[in-house]
mmCIF file of C-alpha atoms in Angstrom:
data_model
loop_
_atom_site.group_PDB
_atom_site.id
_atom_site.type_symbol
_atom_site.label_atom_id
_atom_site.label_comp_id
_atom_site.label_asym_id
_atom_site.label_seq_id
_atom_site.Cartn_x
_atom_site.Cartn_y
_atom_site.Cartn_z
ATOM 1 C CA MET L 148 -2.291 -2.067 23.764
ATOM 2 C CA SER L 149 -0.632 -2.190 20.196
ATOM 3 C CA GLY L 150 -0.935 -3.614 17.104
ATOM 4 C CA ARG L 151 -0.103 -3.088 13.343
ATOM 5 C CA GLU L 152 -2.035 -1.694 10.492
ATOM 6 C CA PRO L 153 -2.321 -4.637 8.176
ATOM 7 C CA GLY L 154 -0.505 -1.773 5.408
ATOM 8 C CA GLY L 155 -0.533 -0.547 1.935
ATOM 9 C CA ILE L 156 -0.642 -1.486 -1.464
ATOM 10 C CA LEU L 157 0.442 -0.810 -4.769
ATOM 11 C CA VAL L 158 -2.351 -0.868 -7.266
ATOM 12 C CA VAL L 159 -2.570 0.127 -10.802
ATOM 13 C CA LYS L 160 -6.021 0.135 -13.126
ATOM 14 C CA ALA L 161 -7.216 -3.117 -13.487
ATOM 15 C CA ASP L 162 -6.268 -3.270 -18.012
ATOM 16 C CA ALA L 163 -2.402 -2.289 -16.890
ATOM 17 C CA PRO L 164 0.634 -4.382 -18.558
ATOM 18 C CA TRP L 165 1.724 -5.152 -15.093
ATOM 19 C CA GLN L 166 0.966 -8.458 -13.132
ATOM 20 C CA SER L 167 3.142 -8.107 -11.005
ATOM 21 C CA MET L 168 6.572 -6.305 -9.362
ATOM 22 C CA SER L 169 9.116 -7.156 -11.336
ATOM 23 C CA ASP L 170 7.127 -6.847 -14.473
ATOM 24 C CA LEU L 171 6.574 -3.067 -13.142
ATOM 25 C CA ILE L 172 10.040 -2.345 -11.992
ATOM 26 C CA ASP L 173 11.241 -3.359 -15.451
ATOM 27 C CA ALA L 174 9.270 -1.696 -16.818
ATOM 28 C CA THR L 175 10.395 0.944 -15.430
ATOM 29 C CA LYS L 176 13.989 0.572 -15.407
ATOM 30 C CA GLU L 177 13.282 0.097 -19.378
ATOM 31 C CA ASP L 178 11.528 3.607 -19.563
ATOM 32 C CA PRO L 179 13.063 5.783 -16.615
ATOM 33 C CA GLY L 180 10.724 8.291 -15.107
ATOM 34 C CA ALA L 181 8.361 7.560 -17.265
ATOM 35 C CA PHE L 182 5.669 5.485 -14.710
ATOM 36 C CA GLY L 183 3.963 7.848 -12.231
ATOM 37 C CA LEU L 184 3.636 7.054 -9.285
ATOM 38 C CA THR L 185 2.213 9.466 -5.998
ATOM 39 C CA PRO L 186 4.974 8.985 -2.704
ATOM 40 C CA ASN L 187 3.552 12.482 -1.043
ATOM 41 C CA THR L 188 6.585 14.260 -0.332
ATOM 42 C CA GLY L 189 7.851 14.576 2.620
ATOM 43 C CA ALA L 190 5.214 12.106 3.666
ATOM 44 C CA THR L 191 5.968 8.260 4.490
ATOM 45 C CA THR L 192 4.581 7.486 1.224
ATOM 46 C CA TYR L 193 8.122 9.400 -0.161
ATOM 47 C CA LEU L 194 10.233 6.622 1.902
ATOM 48 C CA VAL L 195 8.343 4.678 0.349
ATOM 49 C CA GLY L 196 9.055 5.843 -3.104
ATOM 50 C CA ALA L 197 12.904 5.908 -2.244
ATOM 51 C CA LEU L 198 12.297 2.760 -1.212
ATOM 52 C CA LEU L 199 11.395 1.313 -4.571
ATOM 53 C CA ASN L 200 13.500 3.113 -6.424
ATOM 54 C CA ASN L 201 16.469 1.942 -4.266
ATOM 55 C CA THR L 202 16.110 -1.671 -5.300
ATOM 56 C CA GLY L 203 16.709 -0.175 -9.270
ATOM 57 C CA ALA L 204 12.909 0.941 -10.517
ATOM 58 C CA GLY L 205 12.994 5.033 -11.481
ATOM 59 C CA PHE L 206 9.360 5.767 -11.062
ATOM 60 C CA ASN L 207 8.740 9.478 -11.217
ATOM 61 C CA PHE L 208 7.159 10.738 -7.955
ATOM 62 C CA VAL L 209 4.053 12.538 -8.582
ATOM 63 C CA ASP L 210 2.633 14.125 -5.533
ATOM 64 C CA VAL L 211 -1.176 14.684 -6.214
ATOM 65 C CA GLY L 212 -2.329 14.568 -2.391
ATOM 66 C CA GLY L 213 -3.796 11.742 0.552
ATOM 67 C CA SER L 214 -5.107 8.768 -0.559
ATOM 68 C CA ALA L 215 -8.663 9.600 -1.690
ATOM 69 C CA ASP L 216 -6.285 11.859 -4.224
ATOM 70 C CA ARG L 217 -3.928 9.191 -4.817
ATOM 71 C CA LEU L 218 -6.535 6.737 -4.846
ATOM 72 C CA ALA L 219 -8.465 8.884 -7.214
ATOM 73 C CA ALA L 220 -5.661 9.819 -9.541
ATOM 74 C CA VAL L 221 -4.828 6.253 -10.420
ATOM 75 C CA LEU L 222 -8.507 5.540 -11.460
ATOM 76 C CA GLY L 223 -8.935 8.406 -14.122
ATOM 77 C CA GLY L 224 -5.763 7.363 -15.964
ATOM 78 C CA ASN L 225 -3.838 10.104 -14.364
ATOM 79 C CA VAL L 226 -0.495 7.737 -13.117
ATOM 80 C CA ASP L 227 0.352 4.575 -13.551
ATOM 81 C CA VAL L 228 0.818 3.341 -9.635
ATOM 82 C CA SER L 229 -0.403 4.018 -6.076
ATOM 83 C CA GLN L 230 0.303 3.531 -3.106
ATOM 84 C CA ASN L 231 -3.327 3.453 -0.833
ATOM 85 C CA PRO L 232 -4.662 1.699 2.261
ATOM 86 C CA LEU L 233 -5.137 -1.464 1.776
ATOM 87 C CA GLY L 234 -9.287 -1.687 3.245
ATOM 88 C CA GLN L 235 -9.702 2.135 0.537
ATOM 89 C CA VAL L 236 -9.171 -0.504 -2.732
ATOM 90 C CA LYS L 237 -10.214 -3.318 -1.170
ATOM 91 C CA PRO L 238 -13.917 -2.588 -2.930
ATOM 92 C CA TYR L 239 -12.119 -2.039 -6.914
ATOM 93 C CA PHE L 240 -10.097 -4.775 -6.153
ATOM 94 C CA ASP L 241 -13.602 -6.497 -5.586
ATOM 95 C CA ASN L 242 -15.172 -5.010 -8.707
ATOM 96 C CA ARG L 243 -12.064 -5.441 -10.712
ATOM 97 C CA GLU L 244 -11.397 -1.773 -11.166
ATOM 98 C CA LEU L 245 -7.768 -2.262 -9.634
ATOM 99 C CA ARG L 246 -5.536 -4.996 -8.716
ATOM 100 C CA GLY L 247 -2.821 -5.045 -5.821
ATOM 101 C CA LEU L 248 0.036 -5.736 -7.295
ATOM 102 C CA GLY L 249 2.368 -6.014 -3.983
ATOM 103 C CA SER L 250 1.534 -5.388 -0.020
ATOM 104 C CA LEU L 251 3.802 -3.292 1.742
ATOM 105 C CA SER L 252 2.887 -4.958 5.282
ATOM 106 C CA GLU L 253 6.116 -7.543 6.066
ATOM 107 C CA ALA L 254 4.083 -10.458 5.839
ATOM 108 C CA ARG L 255 0.676 -11.259 4.257
ATOM 109 C CA THR L 256 -2.230 -10.153 5.776
ATOM 110 C CA ALA L 257 -5.395 -11.809 6.285
ATOM 111 C CA ALA L 258 -7.547 -9.240 5.100
ATOM 112 C CA LEU L 259 -6.059 -9.929 1.309
ATOM 113 C CA PRO L 260 -4.224 -13.030 2.580
ATOM 114 C CA ASP L 261 -3.838 -13.295 -1.700
ATOM 115 C CA ALA L 262 -1.401 -10.707 -2.101
ATOM 116 C CA PRO L 263 1.714 -10.704 -2.273
ATOM 117 C CA THR L 264 4.028 -9.459 0.026
ATOM 118 C CA ILE L 265 6.546 -6.330 -1.973
ATOM 119 C CA ALA L 266 9.510 -8.524 -0.081
ATOM 120 C CA GLU L 267 8.761 -11.819 -0.468
ATOM 121 C CA GLN L 268 8.083 -10.569 -4.963
ATOM 122 C CA GLY L 269 12.092 -10.133 -3.506
ATOM 123 C CA TYR L 270 12.715 -6.764 -3.374
ATOM 124 C CA ASP L 271 13.441 -4.925 -0.160
ATOM 125 C CA VAL L 272 10.263 -2.687 0.175
ATOM 126 C CA ALA L 273 8.875 -3.516 3.961
ATOM 127 C CA PHE L 274 6.173 -0.088 5.837
ATOM 128 C CA GLN L 275 3.450 -0.920 8.860
ATOM 129 C CA TYR L 276 2.214 1.427 11.051
ATOM 130 C CA SER L 277 2.977 0.427 14.346
ATOM 131 C CA TYR L 278 0.481 1.928 16.577
ATOM 132 C CA PHE L 279 -0.938 1.541 19.965
ATOM 133 C CA TYR L 280 -4.038 2.742 22.695
ATOM 134 C CA LEU L 281 -3.469 4.734 26.036
ATOM 135 C CA PHE L 282 -6.416 3.657 28.868
ATOM 136 C CA PRO L 283 -6.986 4.844 32.090
ATOM 137 C CA LYS L 284 -5.905 3.389 34.414
ATOM 138 C CA GLY L 285 -8.429 0.779 35.633
ATOM 139 C CA THR L 286 -9.521 0.609 32.020
ATOM 140 C CA ALA L 287 -11.450 -1.996 31.932
ATOM 141 C CA GLN L 288 -9.531 -4.979 29.566
ATOM 142 C CA GLU L 289 -12.657 -5.204 27.406
ATOM 143 C CA VAL L 290 -12.428 -2.499 26.166
ATOM 144 C CA GLY L 291 -8.811 -2.393 24.857
ATOM 145 C CA ASP L 292 -10.498 -5.568 23.250
ATOM 146 C CA GLN L 293 -13.393 -3.930 21.328
ATOM 147 C CA VAL L 294 -11.003 -1.643 19.742
ATOM 148 C CA PHE L 295 -8.905 -4.430 18.371
ATOM 149 C CA ASP L 296 -11.938 -5.865 16.792
ATOM 150 C CA PRO L 297 -13.381 -4.265 14.003
ATOM 151 C CA THR L 298 -17.145 -6.563 15.077
ATOM 152 C CA ALA L 299 -17.004 -4.643 17.682
#
């Protein structure tokens, strides 16, 4: 069985001045290096940061650690922008502490249908993990189906 994760999302504090990816990228172009983004050196988040900078953005990469550390850094105002798993930041959207500027998924996700992708905002940036599960031969289909059903 295989599937895709719903994707990460670029987040800023809810009171940040940027309302869209173009607002943010334009700001980084006007003042290159002034805005901190949280990629992990050598990780997929670094790839995403490089893809963003390849669009002409001028982010300053600040490696603060794993996803929990990236979340703490943006909530604490230590960085301007973080990329985090959707499930991790959704509660902060709900309580209006964070705002999502663009999903890293290739298409809008059912988990957050109102969040536009970065690609649909005009930037060639997307990254989603594909994954698969292997089961012993003869495993009942229902077992595999439960792995992909978050309500099970």
